[in-house]
Coordinates of C-alpha atoms (C1' of nucleotides) in Angstrom, one line a residue:
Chain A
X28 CA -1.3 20.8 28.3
X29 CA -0.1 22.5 25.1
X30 CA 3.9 21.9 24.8
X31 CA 4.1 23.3 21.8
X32 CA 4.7 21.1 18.4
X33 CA 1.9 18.4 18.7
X34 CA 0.8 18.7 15.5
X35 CA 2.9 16.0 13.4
X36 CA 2.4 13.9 16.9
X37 CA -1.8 14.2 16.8
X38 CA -1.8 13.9 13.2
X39 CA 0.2 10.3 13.7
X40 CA -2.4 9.2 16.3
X41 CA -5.3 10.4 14.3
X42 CA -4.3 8.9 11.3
X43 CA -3.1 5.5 12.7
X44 CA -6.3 5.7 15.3
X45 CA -8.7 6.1 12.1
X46 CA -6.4 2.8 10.1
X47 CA -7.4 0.8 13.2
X48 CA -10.9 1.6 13.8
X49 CA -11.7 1.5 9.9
X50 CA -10.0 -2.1 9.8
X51 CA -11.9 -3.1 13.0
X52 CA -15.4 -2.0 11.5
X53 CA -14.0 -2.7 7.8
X54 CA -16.0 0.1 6.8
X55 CA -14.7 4.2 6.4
X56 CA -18.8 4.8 8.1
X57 CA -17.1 5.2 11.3
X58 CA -17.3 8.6 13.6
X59 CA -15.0 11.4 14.1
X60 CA -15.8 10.6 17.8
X61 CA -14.6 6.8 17.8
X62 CA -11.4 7.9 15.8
X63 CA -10.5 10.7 18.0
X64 CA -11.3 9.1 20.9
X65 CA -8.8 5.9 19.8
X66 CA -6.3 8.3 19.6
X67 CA -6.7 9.9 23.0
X68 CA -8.1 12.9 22.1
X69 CA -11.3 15.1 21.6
X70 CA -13.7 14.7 18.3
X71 CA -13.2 18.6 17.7
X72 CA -9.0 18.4 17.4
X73 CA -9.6 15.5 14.9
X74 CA -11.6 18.2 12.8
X75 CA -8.9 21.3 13.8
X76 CA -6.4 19.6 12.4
X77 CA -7.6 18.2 9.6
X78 CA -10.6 20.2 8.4
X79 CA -12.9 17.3 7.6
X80 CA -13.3 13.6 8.0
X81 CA -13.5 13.0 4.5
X82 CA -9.3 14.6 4.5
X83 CA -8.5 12.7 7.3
X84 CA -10.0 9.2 5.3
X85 CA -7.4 10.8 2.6
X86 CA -4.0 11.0 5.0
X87 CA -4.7 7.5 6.1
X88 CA -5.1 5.8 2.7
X89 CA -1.8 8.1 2.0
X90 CA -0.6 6.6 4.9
X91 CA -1.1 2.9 4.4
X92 CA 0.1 3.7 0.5
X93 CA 3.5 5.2 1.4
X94 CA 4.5 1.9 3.7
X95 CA 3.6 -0.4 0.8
X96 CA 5.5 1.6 -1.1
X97 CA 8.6 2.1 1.0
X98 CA 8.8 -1.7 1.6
X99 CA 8.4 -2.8 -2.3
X100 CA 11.2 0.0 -3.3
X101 CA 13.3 -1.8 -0.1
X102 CA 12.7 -5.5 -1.2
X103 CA 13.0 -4.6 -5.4
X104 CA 16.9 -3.3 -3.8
X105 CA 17.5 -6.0 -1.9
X106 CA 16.6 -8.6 -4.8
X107 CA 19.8 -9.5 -7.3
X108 CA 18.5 -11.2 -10.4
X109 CA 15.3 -9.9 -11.9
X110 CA 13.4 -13.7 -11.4
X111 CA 14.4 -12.3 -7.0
X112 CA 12.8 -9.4 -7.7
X113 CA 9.5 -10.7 -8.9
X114 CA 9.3 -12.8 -6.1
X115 CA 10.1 -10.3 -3.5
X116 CA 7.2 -7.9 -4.6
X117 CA 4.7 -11.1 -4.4
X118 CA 6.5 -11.3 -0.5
X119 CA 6.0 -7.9 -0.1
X120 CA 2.7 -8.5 -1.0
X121 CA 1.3 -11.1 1.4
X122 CA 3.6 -9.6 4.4
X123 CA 2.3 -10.9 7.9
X124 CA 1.0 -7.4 8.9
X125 CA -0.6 -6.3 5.0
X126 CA -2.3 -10.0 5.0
X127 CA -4.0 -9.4 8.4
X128 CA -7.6 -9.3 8.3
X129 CA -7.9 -5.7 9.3
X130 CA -5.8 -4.5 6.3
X131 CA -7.4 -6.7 4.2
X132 CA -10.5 -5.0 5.2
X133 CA -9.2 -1.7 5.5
X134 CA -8.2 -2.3 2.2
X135 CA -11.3 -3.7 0.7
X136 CA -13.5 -0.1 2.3
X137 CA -11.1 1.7 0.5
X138 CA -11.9 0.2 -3.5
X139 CA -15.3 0.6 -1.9
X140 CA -15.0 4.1 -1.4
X141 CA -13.3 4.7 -4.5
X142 CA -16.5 4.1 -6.0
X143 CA -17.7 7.2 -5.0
X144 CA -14.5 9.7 -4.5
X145 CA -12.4 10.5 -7.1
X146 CA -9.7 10.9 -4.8
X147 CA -9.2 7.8 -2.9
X148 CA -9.7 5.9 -6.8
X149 CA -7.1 8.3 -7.9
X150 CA -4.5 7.3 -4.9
X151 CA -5.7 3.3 -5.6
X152 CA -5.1 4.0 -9.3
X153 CA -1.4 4.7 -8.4
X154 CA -1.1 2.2 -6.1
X155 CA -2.1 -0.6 -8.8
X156 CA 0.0 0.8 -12.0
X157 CA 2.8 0.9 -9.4
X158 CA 2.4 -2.4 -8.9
X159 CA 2.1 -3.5 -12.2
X160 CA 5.6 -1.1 -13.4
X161 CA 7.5 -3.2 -10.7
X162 CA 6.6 -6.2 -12.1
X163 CA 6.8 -5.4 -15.7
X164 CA 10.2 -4.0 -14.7
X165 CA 11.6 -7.6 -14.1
X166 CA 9.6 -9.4 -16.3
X167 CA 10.6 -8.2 -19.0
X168 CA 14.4 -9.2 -18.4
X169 CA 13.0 -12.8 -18.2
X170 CA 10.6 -12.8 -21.2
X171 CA 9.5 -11.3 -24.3
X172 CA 7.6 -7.7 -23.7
X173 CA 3.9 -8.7 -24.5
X174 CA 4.1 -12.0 -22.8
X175 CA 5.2 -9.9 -19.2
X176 CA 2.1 -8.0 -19.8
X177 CA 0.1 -10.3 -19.8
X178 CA 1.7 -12.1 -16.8
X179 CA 2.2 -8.9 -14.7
X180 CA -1.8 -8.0 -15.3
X181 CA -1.9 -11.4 -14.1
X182 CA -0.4 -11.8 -11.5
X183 CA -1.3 -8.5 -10.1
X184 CA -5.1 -9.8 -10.6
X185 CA -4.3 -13.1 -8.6
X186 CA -2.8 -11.3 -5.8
X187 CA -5.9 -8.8 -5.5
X188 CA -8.2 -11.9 -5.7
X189 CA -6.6 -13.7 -3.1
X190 CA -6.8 -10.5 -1.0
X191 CA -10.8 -10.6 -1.4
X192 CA -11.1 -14.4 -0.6
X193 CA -9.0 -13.6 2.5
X194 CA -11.6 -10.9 3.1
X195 CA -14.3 -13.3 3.4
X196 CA -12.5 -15.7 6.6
X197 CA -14.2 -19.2 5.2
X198 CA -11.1 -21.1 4.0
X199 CA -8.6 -19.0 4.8
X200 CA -5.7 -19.4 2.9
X201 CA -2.2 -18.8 4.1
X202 CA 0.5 -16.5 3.7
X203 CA 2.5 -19.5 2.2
X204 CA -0.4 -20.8 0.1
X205 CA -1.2 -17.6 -1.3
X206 CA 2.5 -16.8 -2.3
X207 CA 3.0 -20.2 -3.6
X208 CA -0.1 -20.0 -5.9
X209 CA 1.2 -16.7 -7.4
X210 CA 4.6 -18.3 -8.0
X211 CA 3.1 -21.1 -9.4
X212 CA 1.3 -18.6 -11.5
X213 CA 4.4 -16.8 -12.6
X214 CA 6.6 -19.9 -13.3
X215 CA 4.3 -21.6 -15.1
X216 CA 3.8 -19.0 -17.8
X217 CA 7.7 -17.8 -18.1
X218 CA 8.1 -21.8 -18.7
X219 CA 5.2 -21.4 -21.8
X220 CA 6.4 -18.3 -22.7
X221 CA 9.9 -17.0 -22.0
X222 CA 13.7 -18.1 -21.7
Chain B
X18 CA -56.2 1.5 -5.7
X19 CA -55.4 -2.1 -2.9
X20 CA -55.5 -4.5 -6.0
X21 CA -54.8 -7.4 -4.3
X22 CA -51.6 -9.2 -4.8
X23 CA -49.4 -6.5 -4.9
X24 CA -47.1 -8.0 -2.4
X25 CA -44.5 -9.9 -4.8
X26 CA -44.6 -7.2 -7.5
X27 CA -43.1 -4.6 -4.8
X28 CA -40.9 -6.9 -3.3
X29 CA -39.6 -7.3 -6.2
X30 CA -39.7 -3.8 -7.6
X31 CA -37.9 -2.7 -4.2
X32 CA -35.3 -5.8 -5.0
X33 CA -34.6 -4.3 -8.2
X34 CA -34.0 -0.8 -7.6
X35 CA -31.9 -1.8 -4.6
X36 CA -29.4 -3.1 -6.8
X37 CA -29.9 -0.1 -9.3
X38 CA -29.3 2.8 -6.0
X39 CA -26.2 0.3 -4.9
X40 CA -24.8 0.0 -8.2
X41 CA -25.1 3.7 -8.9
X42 CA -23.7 4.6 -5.3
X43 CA -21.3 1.6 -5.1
X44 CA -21.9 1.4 -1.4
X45 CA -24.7 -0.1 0.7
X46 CA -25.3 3.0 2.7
X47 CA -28.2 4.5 0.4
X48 CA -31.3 5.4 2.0
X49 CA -34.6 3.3 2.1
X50 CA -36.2 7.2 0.7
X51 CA -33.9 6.6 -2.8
X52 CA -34.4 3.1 -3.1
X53 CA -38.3 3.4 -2.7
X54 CA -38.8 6.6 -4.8
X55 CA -36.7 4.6 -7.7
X56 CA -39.6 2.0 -7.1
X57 CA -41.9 4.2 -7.2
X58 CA -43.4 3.7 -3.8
X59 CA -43.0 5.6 -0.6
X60 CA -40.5 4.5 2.3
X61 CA -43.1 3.5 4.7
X62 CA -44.0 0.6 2.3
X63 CA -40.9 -0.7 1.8
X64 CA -40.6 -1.0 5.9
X65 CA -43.9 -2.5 5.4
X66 CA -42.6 -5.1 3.6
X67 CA -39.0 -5.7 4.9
X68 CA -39.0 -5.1 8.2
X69 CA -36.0 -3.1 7.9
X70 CA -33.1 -2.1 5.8
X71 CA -30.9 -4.5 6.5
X72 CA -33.9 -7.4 5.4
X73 CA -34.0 -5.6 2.0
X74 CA -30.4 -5.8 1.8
X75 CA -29.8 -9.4 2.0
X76 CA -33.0 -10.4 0.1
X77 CA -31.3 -8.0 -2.8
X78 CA -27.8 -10.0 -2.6
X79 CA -29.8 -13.1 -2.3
X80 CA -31.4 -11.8 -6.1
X81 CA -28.1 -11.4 -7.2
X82 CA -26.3 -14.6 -6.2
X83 CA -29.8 -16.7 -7.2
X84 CA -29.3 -15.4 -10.9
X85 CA -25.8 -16.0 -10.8
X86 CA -26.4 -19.7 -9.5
X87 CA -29.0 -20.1 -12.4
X88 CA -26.9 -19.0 -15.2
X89 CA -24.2 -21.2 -13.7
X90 CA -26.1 -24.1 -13.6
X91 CA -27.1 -23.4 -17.8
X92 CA -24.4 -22.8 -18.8
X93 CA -22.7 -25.9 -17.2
X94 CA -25.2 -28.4 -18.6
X95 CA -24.6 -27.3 -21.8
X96 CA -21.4 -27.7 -22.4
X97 CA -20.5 -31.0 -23.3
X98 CA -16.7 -31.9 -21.9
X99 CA -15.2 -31.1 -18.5
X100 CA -12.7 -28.8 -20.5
X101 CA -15.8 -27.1 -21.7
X102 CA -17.6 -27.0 -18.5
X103 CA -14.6 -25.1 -16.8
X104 CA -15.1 -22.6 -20.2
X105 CA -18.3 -21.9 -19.7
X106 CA -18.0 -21.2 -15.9
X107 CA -15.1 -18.6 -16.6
X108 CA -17.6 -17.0 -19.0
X109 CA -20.9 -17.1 -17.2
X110 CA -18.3 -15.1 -14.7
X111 CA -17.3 -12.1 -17.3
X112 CA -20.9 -11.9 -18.7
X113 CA -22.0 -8.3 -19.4
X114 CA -24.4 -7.5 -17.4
X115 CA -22.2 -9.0 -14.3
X116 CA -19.2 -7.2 -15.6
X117 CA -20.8 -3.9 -16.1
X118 CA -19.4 -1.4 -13.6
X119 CA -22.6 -0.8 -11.5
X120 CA -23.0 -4.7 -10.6
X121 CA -19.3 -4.8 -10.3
X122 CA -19.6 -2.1 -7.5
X123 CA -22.9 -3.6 -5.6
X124 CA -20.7 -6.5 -5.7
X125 CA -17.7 -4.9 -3.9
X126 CA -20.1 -3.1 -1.7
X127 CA -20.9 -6.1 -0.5
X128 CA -17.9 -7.7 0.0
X129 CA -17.3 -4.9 2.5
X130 CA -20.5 -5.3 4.0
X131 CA -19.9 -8.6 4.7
X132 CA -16.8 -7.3 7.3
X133 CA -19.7 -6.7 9.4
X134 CA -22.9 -8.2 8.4
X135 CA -22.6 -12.4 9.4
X136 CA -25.6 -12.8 6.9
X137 CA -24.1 -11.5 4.2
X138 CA -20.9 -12.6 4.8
X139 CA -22.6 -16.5 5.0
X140 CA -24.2 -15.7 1.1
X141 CA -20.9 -14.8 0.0
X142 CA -19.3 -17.8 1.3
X143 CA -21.6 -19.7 -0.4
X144 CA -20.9 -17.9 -4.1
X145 CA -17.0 -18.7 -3.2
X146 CA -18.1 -22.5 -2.2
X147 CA -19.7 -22.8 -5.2
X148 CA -17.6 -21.3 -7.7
X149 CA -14.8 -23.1 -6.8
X150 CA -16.8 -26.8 -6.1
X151 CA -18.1 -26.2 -10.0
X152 CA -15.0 -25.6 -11.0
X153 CA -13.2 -28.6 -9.3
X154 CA -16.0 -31.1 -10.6
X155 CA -14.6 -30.6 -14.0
X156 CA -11.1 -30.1 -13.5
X157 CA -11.0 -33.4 -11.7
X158 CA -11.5 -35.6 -15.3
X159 CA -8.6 -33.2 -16.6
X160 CA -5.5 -33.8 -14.0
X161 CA -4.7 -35.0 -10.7
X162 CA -6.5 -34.6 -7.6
X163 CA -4.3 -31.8 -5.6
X164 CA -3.6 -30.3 -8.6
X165 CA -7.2 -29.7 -9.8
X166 CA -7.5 -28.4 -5.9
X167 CA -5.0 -25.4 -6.5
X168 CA -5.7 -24.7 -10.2
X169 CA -9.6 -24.3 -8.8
X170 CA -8.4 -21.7 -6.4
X171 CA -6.2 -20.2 -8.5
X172 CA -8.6 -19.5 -11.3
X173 CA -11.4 -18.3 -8.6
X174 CA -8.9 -15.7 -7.3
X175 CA -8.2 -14.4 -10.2
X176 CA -11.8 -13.9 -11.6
X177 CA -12.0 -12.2 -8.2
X178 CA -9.1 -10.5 -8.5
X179 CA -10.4 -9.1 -12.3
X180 CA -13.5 -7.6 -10.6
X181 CA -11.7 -5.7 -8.1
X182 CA -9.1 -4.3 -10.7
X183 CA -12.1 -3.3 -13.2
X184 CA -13.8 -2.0 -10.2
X185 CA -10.9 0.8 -10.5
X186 CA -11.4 1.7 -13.9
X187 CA -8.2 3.2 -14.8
X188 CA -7.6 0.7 -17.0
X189 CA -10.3 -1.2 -18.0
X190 CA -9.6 -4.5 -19.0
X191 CA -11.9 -5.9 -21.5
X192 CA -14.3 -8.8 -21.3
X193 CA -12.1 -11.0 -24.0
X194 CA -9.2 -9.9 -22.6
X195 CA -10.1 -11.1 -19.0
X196 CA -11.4 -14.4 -20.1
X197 CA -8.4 -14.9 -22.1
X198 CA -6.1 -14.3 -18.6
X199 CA -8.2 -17.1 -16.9
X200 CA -8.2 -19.5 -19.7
X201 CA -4.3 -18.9 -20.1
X202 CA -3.6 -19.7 -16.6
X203 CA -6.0 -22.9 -16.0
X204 CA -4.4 -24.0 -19.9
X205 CA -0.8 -23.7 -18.8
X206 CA -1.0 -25.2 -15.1
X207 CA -3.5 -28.0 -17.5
X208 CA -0.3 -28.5 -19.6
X209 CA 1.8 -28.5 -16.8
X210 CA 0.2 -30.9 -14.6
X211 CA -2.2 -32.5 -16.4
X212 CA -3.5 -34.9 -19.4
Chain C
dT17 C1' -78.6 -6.8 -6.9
dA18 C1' -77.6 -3.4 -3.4
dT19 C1' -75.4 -2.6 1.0
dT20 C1' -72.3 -3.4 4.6
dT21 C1' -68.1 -5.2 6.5
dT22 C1' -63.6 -6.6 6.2
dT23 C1' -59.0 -6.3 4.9
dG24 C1' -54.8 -5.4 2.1
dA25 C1' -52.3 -1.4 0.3
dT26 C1' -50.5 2.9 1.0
dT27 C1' -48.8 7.1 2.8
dG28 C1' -47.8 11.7 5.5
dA29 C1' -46.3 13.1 9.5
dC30 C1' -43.7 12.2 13.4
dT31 C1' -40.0 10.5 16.7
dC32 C1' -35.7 9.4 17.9
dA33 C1' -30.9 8.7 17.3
dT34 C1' -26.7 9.7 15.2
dC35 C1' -23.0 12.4 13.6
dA36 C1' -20.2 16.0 11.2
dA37 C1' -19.0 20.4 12.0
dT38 C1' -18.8 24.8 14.6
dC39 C1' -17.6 27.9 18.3
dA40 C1' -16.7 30.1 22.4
dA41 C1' -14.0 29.3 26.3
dT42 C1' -9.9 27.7 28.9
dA43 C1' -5.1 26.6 29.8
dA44 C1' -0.4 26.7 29.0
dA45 C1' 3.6 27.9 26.7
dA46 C1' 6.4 31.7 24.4
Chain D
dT27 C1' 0.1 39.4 25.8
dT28 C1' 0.0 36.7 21.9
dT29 C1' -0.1 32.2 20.1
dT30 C1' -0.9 27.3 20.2
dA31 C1' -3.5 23.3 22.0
dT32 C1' -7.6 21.6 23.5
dT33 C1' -12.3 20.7 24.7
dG34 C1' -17.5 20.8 26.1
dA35 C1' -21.5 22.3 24.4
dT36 C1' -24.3 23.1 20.6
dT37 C1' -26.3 23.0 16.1
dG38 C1' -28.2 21.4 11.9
dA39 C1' -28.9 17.7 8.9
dT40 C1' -30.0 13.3 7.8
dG41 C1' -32.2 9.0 8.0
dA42 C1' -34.3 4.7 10.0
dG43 C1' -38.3 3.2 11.8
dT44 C1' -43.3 3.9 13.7
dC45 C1' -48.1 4.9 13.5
dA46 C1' -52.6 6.4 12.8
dA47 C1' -55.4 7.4 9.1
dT48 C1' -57.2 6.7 4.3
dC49 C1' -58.6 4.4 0.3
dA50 C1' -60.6 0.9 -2.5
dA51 C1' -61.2 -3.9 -3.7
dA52 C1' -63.3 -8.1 -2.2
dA53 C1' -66.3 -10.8 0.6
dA54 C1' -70.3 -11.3 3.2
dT55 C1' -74.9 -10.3 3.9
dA56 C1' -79.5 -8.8 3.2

DNA sequence: TATTTTTGATTGACTCATCAATCAATAAAA
DNA sequence: TTTTATTGATTGATGAGTCAATCAAAAATA
């Protein structure tokens, strides 16, 4: 079997295997076995090439980061005016595939874990001042600096919270709903506060 | 030493340092050993008594979302005018001892166990029902019906949403300062919308 | 009252399963 | 032949759940 140069290709699996098994189980307690084994290949490469699970936990959350990221820097380009770009990182967001209920819960075992490793809080750190600097960014063209603030903190804490409702599957609210309430959210307060 | 009537004072002592293992750990998967040595018992008893982990588990939530209720409930009937009502909910919400960072992670612990645990996920359900049906009550005598619908979610969301950002603590936002987010949304969309 | 019986409370020791991690062995390129 | 890829088999640790045995209070009986 070995053609040479599988690493980066069994790293991809592994990576995207453990993304689907730890939103299946919406938990990071799965097995080495259940990952490597949803990737095609034996529990022991899984720990070759990456040493431990607790590294290969780490290159997924890296993972899943780095798309959210890449799409917010591609919608913030594609949006003209400043009032766009607010609205396209709220798209970004709630996109179909980020909204689905095993990212949601993919998402939710990862704050989890952050509870206990200072390395996956460190990544979700990033991922929320991030968040926060975008919208900031474009607020700020559209109000005065204390009153984005407050609405960026804001807004990033409505879009979190409708994350964890989604979590839960009772009323599930839609990908519309949820972007709508955030708008609301938005326009309502540059009406209060800002031009 | 078979005093009799020793039955509710460990259940309850096991209850309590449940929550006090899951709030240090932030995650459910402690062991039945920890959670009985912090009662001071050994882990046969607390099998005794339970049945199982999973038993203990959801009779600690159901301790956590029974106080929560009660509180609720107080601080509702003492307030005077709907306006007031909605106030005291948001507080009851940011309290202390709910906001301190070890409830605040048995909470998200929770959340994530309720990706897999149906009885868990049903209490949570409840809390969310809840929440938002208190919260609608009173909004109802302050603006129209539809609107008092989305302002409801809204605020719930975001109260969520709070929790999982102070969860993080990278920056941690302060009791005022999160009450003051909620009240400034459910004012403005009031203002907006409303009487 | 004194003695026996019953029963709730409690635990140490054990079993059984699970899982991360290791390692020696094999197979195929280079 | 050296290096890279890959795995089956194994190990060591951990933890849930079980069980038989012990202890002492309470109840029954003499």
């Amino acid at each position: 079997m070995p053609k040479v140069g599988m690493e980066p290709v069994r790293r991809k699996a592994l990576v995207d295997a453990a993304l689907r098994v730890i939103g299946g189980q919406g938990t990071l307690a799965v097995t080495m076995s259940e990952i490597a084994r949803t990737a095609g290949v034996s529990p022991a490469l899984a720990h070759h090439y990456f040493g431990s699970k607790e590294q290969l936990l780490i290159a997924t959350i890296r993972s899943l980061l780095g798309q959210l990221r890449q799409d917010a820097v591609a919608a913030v380009k594609a949006a003209r005016t400043p009032r766009e770009k607010v609205s396209a990182l709220i798209r970004v967001s709630f996109r179909a595939d980020q909204f689905a209920p095993e990212t949601v819960a993919a998402w939710l075992a990862f704050y989890s874990e952050a509870q206990r490793s200072e390395d996956v809080r460190r990544l979700l750190v990033i991922y929320a001042r991030r968040l926060r600097s975008n919208l900031l960014a474009s607020l700020r063209a559209l109000c005065p600096a204390d009153d984005a603030e407050r609405i960026a903190e804001g807004a990033a804490a409505m879009i979190d919270g409708l994350y964890i409702r989604q979590s839960l599957k009772s009323a599930p609210i839609s990908i519309e709903a949820s972007i709508a309430l955030t708008e609301d959210y938005v326009n309502a307060h540059l009406r209060a506060n800002g031009g």
